[in-house]
Amino acid sequence: MEEELLKLLEKNCRLTDEQISRMLGKEQGDLRCMMQKLEDDKVILAYKAIVDWDKVEHESVNALIELKITPQRDQGFDRVAKKIYNYPEVESLYLMSGGYDLCVQLRGKTMKEVAYFVARKLAVMDEVVSTATHFVLKKYKDTGVIFESATADERGNMA
């Protein structure tokens, strides 16, 4: 039952208790208790709206920064990760497998602001071996939400 509730909330956190109780066949009081427990246990961390910032007059750039890190004795990557995720510019931070260790997702006002953040805050950390910055040019889908329907290719056939 908890998993079904979590899937519903993840898809649409604006559903009312009444709607969810009907969908799950559960009493509203029981549902509220279940949700409170999930919040207390830090299973539900936040309720958020996904905004397409390209559709409002809000200039910003999103970037993904790959970091190679020297792990710390007895702490691995956790101490470095904590330093990084406490910066307000950082929206997401992931420990990764493959060619790099951490992936930082951040938003800045300009590409220059992102570059300064990388140069002055990330690259100068003793544990950071290297960085690679990638700017997001367009979002098609994010956290399961499609931003814009695909448009038909209007180029003519050369054959």
C-alpha positions as YAML, in Angstrom:
chain: A
units: angstrom
residues:
- id: 1
  name: MET
  ca: [0.00, 0.00, 0.00]
- id: 2
  name: GLU
  ca: [2.84, 2.42, 0.83]
- id: 3
  name: GLU
  ca: [4.45, 1.85, -2.56]
- id: 4
  name: GLU
  ca: [1.18, 2.59, -4.35]
- id: 5
  name: LEU
  ca: [0.78, 5.78, -2.32]
- id: 6
  name: LEU
  ca: [4.33, 6.86, -3.09]
- id: 7
  name: LYS
  ca: [3.85, 6.28, -6.82]
- id: 8
  name: LEU
  ca: [0.67, 8.38, -6.80]
- id: 9
  name: LEU
  ca: [2.35, 11.23, -4.92]
- id: 10
  name: GLU
  ca: [5.44, 11.09, -7.10]
- id: 11
  name: LYS
  ca: [3.27, 11.42, -10.18]
- id: 12
  name: ASN
  ca: [1.01, 14.16, -8.76]
- id: 13
  name: CYS
  ca: [1.53, 15.51, -5.25]
- id: 14
  name: ARG
  ca: [-1.48, 17.81, -5.61]
- id: 15
  name: LEU
  ca: [-3.96, 14.95, -5.22]
- id: 16
  name: THR
  ca: [-6.20, 15.53, -2.23]
- id: 17
  name: ASP
  ca: [-6.51, 13.07, 0.66]
- id: 18
  name: GLU
  ca: [-10.02, 12.31, -0.58]
- id: 19
  name: GLN
  ca: [-8.83, 11.51, -4.10]
- id: 20
  name: ILE
  ca: [-5.99, 9.31, -2.85]
- id: 21
  name: SER
  ca: [-8.23, 7.47, -0.38]
- id: 22
  name: ARG
  ca: [-10.69, 6.66, -3.19]
- id: 23
  name: MET
  ca: [-7.89, 5.54, -5.51]
- id: 24
  name: LEU
  ca: [-6.35, 3.28, -2.87]
- id: 25
  name: GLY
  ca: [-9.58, 2.22, -1.14]
- id: 26
  name: LYS
  ca: [-8.27, 3.44, 2.22]
- id: 27
  name: GLU
  ca: [-9.84, 5.64, 4.92]
- id: 28
  name: GLN
  ca: [-8.61, 9.25, 4.93]
- id: 29
  name: GLY
  ca: [-7.51, 9.04, 8.58]
- id: 30
  name: ASP
  ca: [-5.44, 5.92, 7.88]
- id: 31
  name: LEU
  ca: [-4.01, 7.59, 4.81]
- id: 32
  name: ARG
  ca: [-2.98, 10.72, 6.77]
- id: 33
  name: CYS
  ca: [-1.26, 8.51, 9.39]
- id: 34
  name: MET
  ca: [0.59, 6.61, 6.65]
- id: 35
  name: MET
  ca: [1.72, 9.84, 4.99]
- id: 36
  name: GLN
  ca: [2.85, 11.32, 8.32]
- id: 37
  name: LYS
  ca: [4.90, 8.19, 9.05]
- id: 38
  name: LEU
  ca: [6.50, 8.34, 5.59]
- id: 39
  name: GLU
  ca: [7.39, 12.00, 6.19]
- id: 40
  name: ASP
  ca: [8.73, 11.31, 9.70]
- id: 41
  name: ASP
  ca: [10.83, 8.40, 8.39]
- id: 42
  name: LYS
  ca: [12.23, 10.68, 5.65]
- id: 43
  name: VAL
  ca: [10.82, 8.49, 2.90]
- id: 44
  name: ILE
  ca: [8.87, 11.50, 1.59]
- id: 45
  name: LEU
  ca: [11.44, 14.30, 1.54]
- id: 46
  name: ALA
  ca: [9.58, 17.13, -0.22]
- id: 47
  name: TYR
  ca: [6.61, 18.02, -2.37]
- id: 48
  name: LYS
  ca: [7.74, 19.96, -5.45]
- id: 49
  name: ALA
  ca: [6.46, 21.45, -8.66]
- id: 50
  name: ILE
  ca: [8.43, 20.85, -11.84]
- id: 51
  name: VAL
  ca: [8.76, 24.19, -13.65]
- id: 52
  name: ASP
  ca: [9.65, 24.73, -17.30]
- id: 53
  name: TRP
  ca: [11.75, 27.85, -16.72]
- id: 54
  name: ASP
  ca: [12.12, 28.37, -20.49]
- id: 55
  name: LYS
  ca: [8.45, 29.40, -20.60]
- id: 56
  name: VAL
  ca: [8.78, 32.27, -18.14]
- id: 57
  name: GLU
  ca: [10.94, 35.36, -18.25]
- id: 58
  name: HIS
  ca: [13.66, 33.90, -16.06]
- id: 59
  name: GLU
  ca: [17.13, 33.71, -17.54]
- id: 60
  name: SER
  ca: [19.21, 30.86, -16.20]
- id: 61
  name: VAL
  ca: [21.46, 28.06, -17.35]
- id: 62
  name: ASN
  ca: [21.64, 24.49, -16.12]
- id: 63
  name: ALA
  ca: [24.90, 22.61, -16.03]
- id: 64
  name: LEU
  ca: [26.08, 19.12, -15.24]
- id: 65
  name: ILE
  ca: [29.59, 18.98, -13.81]
- id: 66
  name: GLU
  ca: [31.52, 15.73, -13.67]
- id: 67
  name: LEU
  ca: [34.05, 15.52, -10.85]
- id: 68
  name: LYS
  ca: [36.86, 13.06, -10.29]
- id: 69
  name: ILE
  ca: [37.52, 12.95, -6.57]
- id: 70
  name: THR
  ca: [40.16, 11.50, -4.28]
- id: 71
  name: PRO
  ca: [38.14, 9.58, -1.67]
- id: 72
  name: GLN
  ca: [38.89, 10.41, 1.97]
- id: 73
  name: ARG
  ca: [40.11, 7.80, 4.44]
- id: 74
  name: ASP
  ca: [37.24, 6.39, 6.55]
- id: 75
  name: GLN
  ca: [34.73, 8.72, 4.82]
- id: 76
  name: GLY
  ca: [34.93, 7.86, 1.13]
- id: 77
  name: PHE
  ca: [33.16, 10.53, -0.90]
- id: 78
  name: ASP
  ca: [30.69, 11.59, 1.81]
- id: 79
  name: ARG
  ca: [32.69, 14.48, 3.32]
- id: 80
  name: VAL
  ca: [33.38, 16.03, -0.08]
- id: 81
  name: ALA
  ca: [29.77, 15.49, -1.15]
- id: 82
  name: LYS
  ca: [28.54, 17.30, 1.96]
- id: 83
  name: LYS
  ca: [30.75, 20.31, 1.18]
- id: 84
  name: ILE
  ca: [29.38, 20.42, -2.36]
- id: 85
  name: TYR
  ca: [25.66, 19.86, -1.69]
- id: 86
  name: ASN
  ca: [25.60, 22.67, 0.86]
- id: 87
  name: TYR
  ca: [26.21, 25.28, -1.85]
- id: 88
  name: PRO
  ca: [22.82, 26.86, -2.71]
- id: 89
  name: GLU
  ca: [23.59, 26.72, -6.46]
- id: 90
  name: VAL
  ca: [23.73, 22.92, -6.36]
- id: 91
  name: GLU
  ca: [20.38, 21.38, -7.25]
- id: 92
  name: SER
  ca: [21.43, 17.72, -7.32]
- id: 93
  name: LEU
  ca: [24.51, 15.69, -6.50]
- id: 94
  name: TYR
  ca: [25.06, 12.04, -7.37]
- id: 95
  name: LEU
  ca: [27.77, 9.48, -6.65]
- id: 96
  name: MET
  ca: [28.36, 7.76, -9.98]
- id: 97
  name: SER
  ca: [30.06, 4.71, -11.40]
- id: 98
  name: GLY
  ca: [32.18, 4.97, -14.52]
- id: 99
  name: GLY
  ca: [34.69, 7.59, -15.60]
- id: 100
  name: TYR
  ca: [33.93, 10.13, -12.90]
- id: 101
  name: ASP
  ca: [32.87, 9.99, -9.26]
- id: 102
  name: LEU
  ca: [30.35, 12.77, -8.67]
- id: 103
  name: CYS
  ca: [27.85, 14.49, -10.93]
- id: 104
  name: VAL
  ca: [26.77, 17.95, -9.82]
- id: 105
  name: GLN
  ca: [23.68, 19.56, -11.31]
- id: 106
  name: LEU
  ca: [23.43, 23.28, -10.78]
- id: 107
  name: ARG
  ca: [21.64, 26.35, -12.01]
- id: 108
  name: GLY
  ca: [23.25, 29.74, -12.54]
- id: 109
  name: LYS
  ca: [22.18, 33.04, -14.04]
- id: 110
  name: THR
  ca: [24.77, 32.85, -16.84]
- id: 111
  name: MET
  ca: [27.37, 30.46, -18.24]
- id: 112
  name: LYS
  ca: [30.03, 32.76, -16.81]
- id: 113
  name: GLU
  ca: [28.51, 32.45, -13.32]
- id: 114
  name: VAL
  ca: [28.59, 28.64, -13.62]
- id: 115
  name: ALA
  ca: [32.19, 28.76, -14.86]
- id: 116
  name: TYR
  ca: [33.20, 30.92, -11.88]
- id: 117
  name: PHE
  ca: [31.45, 28.52, -9.50]
- id: 118
  name: VAL
  ca: [33.39, 25.58, -10.95]
- id: 119
  name: ALA
  ca: [36.71, 27.47, -11.00]
- id: 120
  name: ARG
  ca: [36.42, 29.15, -7.59]
- id: 121
  name: LYS
  ca: [34.51, 26.61, -5.51]
- id: 122
  name: LEU
  ca: [34.77, 23.11, -6.99]
- id: 123
  name: ALA
  ca: [38.08, 22.88, -8.82]
- id: 124
  name: VAL
  ca: [40.02, 24.41, -5.91]
- id: 125
  name: MET
  ca: [38.97, 21.70, -3.43]
- id: 126
  name: ASP
  ca: [41.97, 19.56, -2.48]
- id: 127
  name: GLU
  ca: [40.00, 16.35, -3.12]
- id: 128
  name: VAL
  ca: [38.94, 17.35, -6.67]
- id: 129
  name: VAL
  ca: [41.23, 15.82, -9.29]
- id: 130
  name: SER
  ca: [39.40, 17.11, -12.39]
- id: 131
  name: THR
  ca: [36.15, 18.63, -13.61]
- id: 132
  name: ALA
  ca: [34.18, 18.56, -16.86]
- id: 133
  name: THR
  ca: [31.29, 20.99, -17.31]
- id: 134
  name: HIS
  ca: [28.37, 20.34, -19.65]
- id: 135
  name: PHE
  ca: [25.70, 22.99, -20.25]
- id: 136
  name: VAL
  ca: [22.12, 21.84, -20.77]
- id: 137
  name: LEU
  ca: [20.87, 23.32, -24.04]
- id: 138
  name: LYS
  ca: [17.31, 22.02, -23.91]
- id: 139
  name: LYS
  ca: [15.30, 19.77, -21.64]
- id: 140
  name: TYR
  ca: [13.06, 17.24, -23.31]
- id: 141
  name: LYS
  ca: [12.15, 15.21, -20.24]
- id: 142
  name: ASP
  ca: [13.00, 15.67, -16.57]
- id: 143
  name: THR
  ca: [12.00, 13.53, -13.58]
- id: 144
  name: GLY
  ca: [9.51, 11.68, -15.76]
- id: 145
  name: VAL
  ca: [7.83, 14.80, -17.14]
- id: 146
  name: ILE
  ca: [7.95, 15.55, -20.87]
- id: 147
  name: PHE
  ca: [8.54, 19.25, -21.38]
- id: 148
  name: GLU
  ca: [7.40, 19.60, -24.94]
- id: 149
  name: SER
  ca: [5.91, 17.24, -27.46]
- id: 150
  name: ALA
  ca: [8.27, 16.27, -30.25]
- id: 151
  name: THR
  ca: [7.80, 18.26, -33.43]
- id: 152
  name: ALA
  ca: [7.77, 16.62, -36.83]
- id: 153
  name: ASP
  ca: [10.95, 16.88, -38.88]
- id: 154
  name: GLU
  ca: [10.10, 19.45, -41.54]
- id: 155
  name: ARG
  ca: [13.24, 18.96, -43.64]
- id: 156
  name: GLY
  ca: [12.63, 17.67, -47.13]
- id: 157
  name: ASN
  ca: [13.73, 14.24, -48.31]
- id: 158
  name: MET
  ca: [16.89, 14.50, -50.39]
- id: 159
  name: ALA
  ca: [16.31, 11.27, -52.34]
...
